[in-house]
Coordinates of C-alpha atoms and ligand atoms in Angstrom, one line a residue:
X1 CA -3.9 27.9 0.5
X2 CA -4.2 24.7 -1.6
X3 CA -7.7 23.5 -2.4
X4 CA -8.9 20.3 -0.8
X5 CA -10.0 18.1 -3.7
X6 CA -10.5 14.7 -2.0
X7 CA -10.4 13.1 1.2
X8 CA -9.9 9.4 1.7
X9 CA -9.9 7.3 4.9
X10 CA -6.3 8.2 5.7
X11 CA -5.2 10.9 3.3
X12 CA -6.3 14.3 2.2
X13 CA -5.4 15.4 -1.4
X14 CA -5.0 19.1 -2.3
X15 CA -4.7 20.8 -5.7
X16 CA -1.5 22.6 -6.2
X17 CA -0.8 25.5 -8.6
X18 CA 0.3 22.9 -11.1
X19 CA -2.8 21.1 -12.4
X20 CA -0.9 17.8 -12.7
X21 CA 0.4 17.8 -9.2
X22 CA -1.4 17.0 -6.0
X23 CA -0.2 17.6 -2.4
X24 CA -1.0 14.6 -0.3
X25 CA -1.4 15.1 3.4
X26 CA -1.1 11.8 5.5
X27 CA -3.4 12.1 8.6
X28 CA -3.4 10.1 11.8
X29 CA -6.8 8.5 11.0
X30 CA -6.7 4.7 11.3
X31 CA -9.5 2.6 10.3
X32 CA -10.4 -1.1 10.3
X33 CA -13.5 -3.2 9.3
X34 CA -14.5 -1.1 6.3
X35 CA -14.1 2.1 8.2
X36 CA -16.3 1.0 11.1
X37 CA -13.5 1.5 13.6
X38 CA -12.0 4.9 13.3
X39 CA -9.3 6.2 15.6
X40 CA -6.6 8.9 15.7
X41 CA -3.2 7.5 16.2
X42 CA -0.5 10.1 17.1
X43 CA 2.2 10.4 14.5
X44 CA 0.9 7.7 12.2
X45 CA 0.4 10.2 9.3
X46 CA 4.1 11.4 9.6
X47 CA 5.6 7.9 10.0
X48 CA 3.6 6.5 7.0
X49 CA 4.4 9.6 4.8
X50 CA 8.1 9.0 5.6
X51 CA 8.0 5.3 5.0
X52 CA 6.1 5.7 1.7
X53 CA 8.3 8.3 0.5
X54 CA 11.4 6.2 1.1
X55 CA 9.8 3.2 -0.6
X56 CA 8.6 5.1 -3.7
X57 CA 12.2 6.6 -4.1
X58 CA 13.6 3.1 -3.7
X59 CA 11.2 1.6 -6.3
X60 CA 12.4 4.3 -8.7
X61 CA 15.7 2.6 -8.8
X62 CA 13.9 -0.5 -10.3
X63 CA 12.2 1.3 -13.1
X64 CA 8.8 0.9 -11.3
X65 CA 6.8 4.0 -12.5
X66 CA 5.1 5.7 -9.6
X67 CA 3.4 8.9 -8.7
X68 CA 5.9 10.1 -6.1
X69 CA 7.4 13.6 -6.8
X70 CA 8.8 14.6 -3.4
X71 CA 8.4 14.7 0.4
X72 CA 7.7 18.2 1.3
X73 CA 7.1 17.9 5.1
X74 CA 6.8 15.1 7.8
X75 CA 3.2 14.6 6.8
X76 CA 3.1 15.8 3.3
X77 CA 4.3 14.7 -0.2
X78 CA 3.7 15.8 -3.8
X79 CA 2.4 13.3 -6.1
X80 CA 1.6 13.3 -9.8
X81 CA -2.3 13.5 -10.4
X82 CA -3.6 10.2 -11.9
X83 CA -7.0 8.7 -12.6
X84 CA -7.1 6.0 -10.0
X85 CA -8.2 2.5 -11.0
X86 CA -10.6 1.4 -8.4
X87 CA -9.0 -1.8 -7.6
X88 CA -6.8 -3.1 -4.7
X89 CA -4.1 -5.3 -6.0
X90 CA -2.9 -7.8 -3.3
X91 CA 0.2 -9.8 -3.5
X92 CA 0.9 -12.7 -1.1
X93 CA 4.1 -14.5 -0.2
X94 CA 3.0 -16.1 3.0
X95 CA -0.5 -17.2 4.0
X96 CA -2.3 -14.8 6.3
X97 CA -5.5 -12.8 6.5
X98 CA -8.2 -13.4 3.9
X99 CA -6.1 -16.0 2.1
X100 CA -5.6 -18.1 5.2
X101 CA -9.4 -17.9 6.0
X102 CA -10.3 -18.9 2.4
X103 CA -8.1 -21.9 2.1
X104 CA -7.6 -23.0 5.9
X105 CA -3.8 -22.8 5.5
X106 CA -1.4 -22.3 8.4
X107 CA -0.7 -18.8 9.5
X108 CA 2.5 -17.6 7.7
X109 CA 2.8 -20.7 5.6
X110 CA 5.2 -20.1 2.9
X111 CA 3.4 -20.0 -0.6
X112 CA 5.3 -21.9 -3.4
X113 CA 4.6 -18.9 -5.8
X114 CA 3.5 -15.3 -5.0
X115 CA -0.2 -14.9 -5.6
X116 CA -1.7 -11.7 -7.1
X117 CA -5.4 -10.9 -6.4
X118 CA -7.8 -8.2 -7.3
X119 CA -10.4 -6.6 -5.2
X120 CA -13.0 -4.0 -6.3
X121 CA -12.7 -0.8 -4.0
X122 CA -16.2 -0.6 -2.5
X123 CA -16.8 -0.4 1.2
X124 CA -20.5 -1.1 1.0
X125 CA -19.8 -4.4 -0.8
X126 CA -16.8 -5.0 1.5
X127 CA -14.3 -4.8 -1.4
X128 CA -15.3 -8.0 -3.2
X129 CA -12.7 -10.1 -4.8
X130 CA -12.9 -10.0 -8.7
X131 CA -11.3 -12.0 -11.4
X132 CA -10.0 -10.7 -14.8
X133 CA -13.3 -11.3 -16.5
X134 CA -15.3 -9.4 -13.7
X135 CA -12.9 -6.5 -14.2
X136 CA -13.2 -6.3 -18.0
X137 CA -17.1 -6.9 -17.8
X138 CA -17.4 -4.2 -15.3
X139 CA -15.2 -1.8 -17.5
X140 CA -12.9 -1.2 -14.5
X141 CA -9.8 -2.1 -16.7
X142 CA -9.0 -3.9 -19.8
X143 CA -6.9 -7.1 -20.4
X144 CA -3.7 -5.2 -21.2
X145 CA -4.2 -3.0 -18.1
X146 CA -4.7 -6.0 -16.0
X147 CA -1.8 -7.7 -17.4
X148 CA 0.5 -4.6 -16.7
X149 CA -0.8 -4.2 -13.1
X150 CA -0.1 -7.8 -12.4
X151 CA 3.4 -7.6 -13.9
X152 CA 4.2 -4.4 -12.0
X153 CA 2.7 -5.8 -8.7
X154 CA 5.1 -8.9 -9.0
X155 CA 8.1 -6.6 -9.8
X156 CA 7.3 -4.5 -6.7
X157 CA 7.0 -7.7 -4.7
X158 CA 10.5 -8.7 -5.7
X159 CA 12.0 -5.3 -4.9
X160 CA 10.2 -5.1 -1.6
X161 CA 11.0 -8.6 -0.5
X162 CA 14.9 -7.8 -1.1
X163 CA 14.6 -4.5 0.6
X164 CA 12.9 -5.9 3.8
X165 CA 15.1 -8.8 3.8
X166 CA 18.1 -6.6 4.2
X167 CA 16.6 -5.2 7.4
X168 CA 15.5 -8.6 8.8
X169 CA 11.8 -8.0 8.1
X170 CA 9.7 -10.6 6.2
X171 CA 7.1 -9.3 3.6
X172 CA 4.1 -11.5 4.2
X173 CA 1.7 -9.6 1.8
X174 CA 0.7 -6.1 0.7
X175 CA -1.9 -4.2 -1.2
X176 CA -1.1 -1.6 -4.0
X177 CA -3.2 0.7 -6.2
X178 CA -2.5 2.0 -9.7
X179 CA -3.5 5.1 -11.6
X180 CA -3.5 6.2 -15.2
X181 CA -1.2 9.2 -15.8
X182 CA -1.7 12.0 -18.5
X183 CA 0.2 9.9 -21.0
X184 CA -2.2 7.0 -20.5
X185 CA 0.5 5.0 -18.5
X186 CA -0.4 2.8 -15.6
X187 CA 1.7 3.9 -12.7
X188 CA 1.9 2.9 -9.0
X189 CA 0.0 5.3 -6.9
X190 CA -1.5 5.7 -3.3
X191 CA 0.8 4.5 -0.5
X192 CA 3.1 1.6 0.6
X193 CA 3.3 1.5 4.4
X194 CA 2.6 -0.7 7.4
X195 CA -1.1 0.2 6.9
X196 CA -1.1 -1.6 3.6
X197 CA 1.5 -4.3 4.0
X198 CA 2.0 -7.2 6.4
X199 CA 5.5 -7.2 7.9
X200 CA 7.0 -9.4 10.5
X201 CA 10.2 -9.4 12.4
X202 CA 12.1 -12.4 10.8
X203 CA 13.3 -13.6 13.9
X204 CA 10.7 -12.9 16.5
X205 CA 7.7 -13.0 14.1
X206 CA 6.4 -9.8 15.8
X207 CA 3.8 -8.0 13.8
X208 CA 5.1 -4.6 12.6
X209 CA 2.0 -3.4 10.8
X210 CA -1.7 -2.5 11.1
X211 CA -2.6 -6.0 12.0
X212 CA -1.8 -5.0 15.6
X213 CA -4.6 -2.5 15.5
X214 CA -7.0 -4.7 13.6
X215 CA -6.6 -7.4 16.2
X216 CA -6.6 -4.9 19.1
X217 CA -3.2 -6.1 20.3
X218 CA -1.8 -2.8 21.8
X219 CA 0.3 0.0 20.4
X220 CA 0.9 -0.5 16.7
X221 CA 3.1 2.4 16.3
X222 CA 6.0 0.6 18.0
X223 CA 6.3 -1.7 15.0
X224 CA 5.8 1.4 12.5
X225 CA 8.7 3.3 14.1
X226 CA 10.8 0.1 14.0
X227 CA 10.1 -0.2 10.2
X228 CA 10.8 3.6 9.6
X229 CA 14.1 3.5 11.6
X230 CA 15.3 0.4 9.8
X231 CA 14.5 1.8 6.4
X232 CA 16.1 5.2 7.1
X233 CA 19.2 3.4 8.2
X234 CA 19.2 1.0 5.2
X235 CA 18.4 3.7 2.5
X236 CA 20.4 6.7 3.9
Ligands
5GP301 P1 -6.2 -9.4 3.4 O1 -6.9 -9.5 2.0 O2 -5.5 -10.6 3.9 O3 -7.1 -8.7 4.4 O4 -5.1 -8.3 3.2 C1 -3.8 -8.5 2.3 C2 -2.9 -7.4 2.3 O5 -3.5 -6.2 1.7 C3 -2.6 -6.9 3.7 O6 -1.3 -6.6 3.8 C4 -3.4 -5.8 4.0 O7 -2.8 -4.8 5.0 C5 -3.7 -5.2 2.7 N1 -5.0 -4.7 2.4 C6 -6.1 -5.3 2.0 N2 -7.1 -4.5 2.0 C7 -6.7 -3.3 2.4 C8 -7.3 -2.1 2.5 O8 -8.6 -1.8 2.3 N3 -6.6 -0.9 3.0 C9 -5.2 -1.1 3.3 N4 -4.6 0.0 3.6 N5 -4.7 -2.4 3.1 C10 -5.4 -3.4 2.7

């Protein structure tokens, strides 16, 4: 039996026989409001594990280093062990969520350039936004690492915009996290799924992501399945 080494809001991490490899189990836990709302949503873990696995494999083609090794079951994948950098890196193409609130823009207004923002991972402080100098002053990452994360985030954005465009989905924004591997390289880690992206049907503008849960607008899995099935067809 693999030993549980860490448990996040939506995933459990198990040590494997190889000290550099973790088994990541995607659970059905779904949280919102810094974890205040916490529900089990049937099959969410399996769907997100499959979506994330497909996306990580797709990003490999664009030389975007990431922690994915292989999908081992519907709900599990093997990942390289990394030291996580405690930042959420958000990329925005259209105005929504916190950006829309902050600047009073129209919902889904096209931004003339993608925006990259950093947030410190800290539920108690509600993940405060931080700038480059904050990150360096707090010893979270250095200037070179910040620049690397920003470059990778923008590269991921281009690859994902193109992928989703092929399946008639618009990538509004997304959040990624990075880790440092045993060679001291920054690589993409965590997950990329409808839990961490805003995705809309390009024609109908229907939300295909966790916003449906955040806003209590019904069964969010309908959109998640749509994303999975379209990706499976596109990337098969
Ligand atoms: P916003 O800052 O507008 O709330 O979110 C921007 C993007 O980052 C959205 O796609 C949202 O799903 C993602 N995001 C922001 N914070 C989190 C978080 O704590 N967890 C997850 N899974 N995604 C997040």
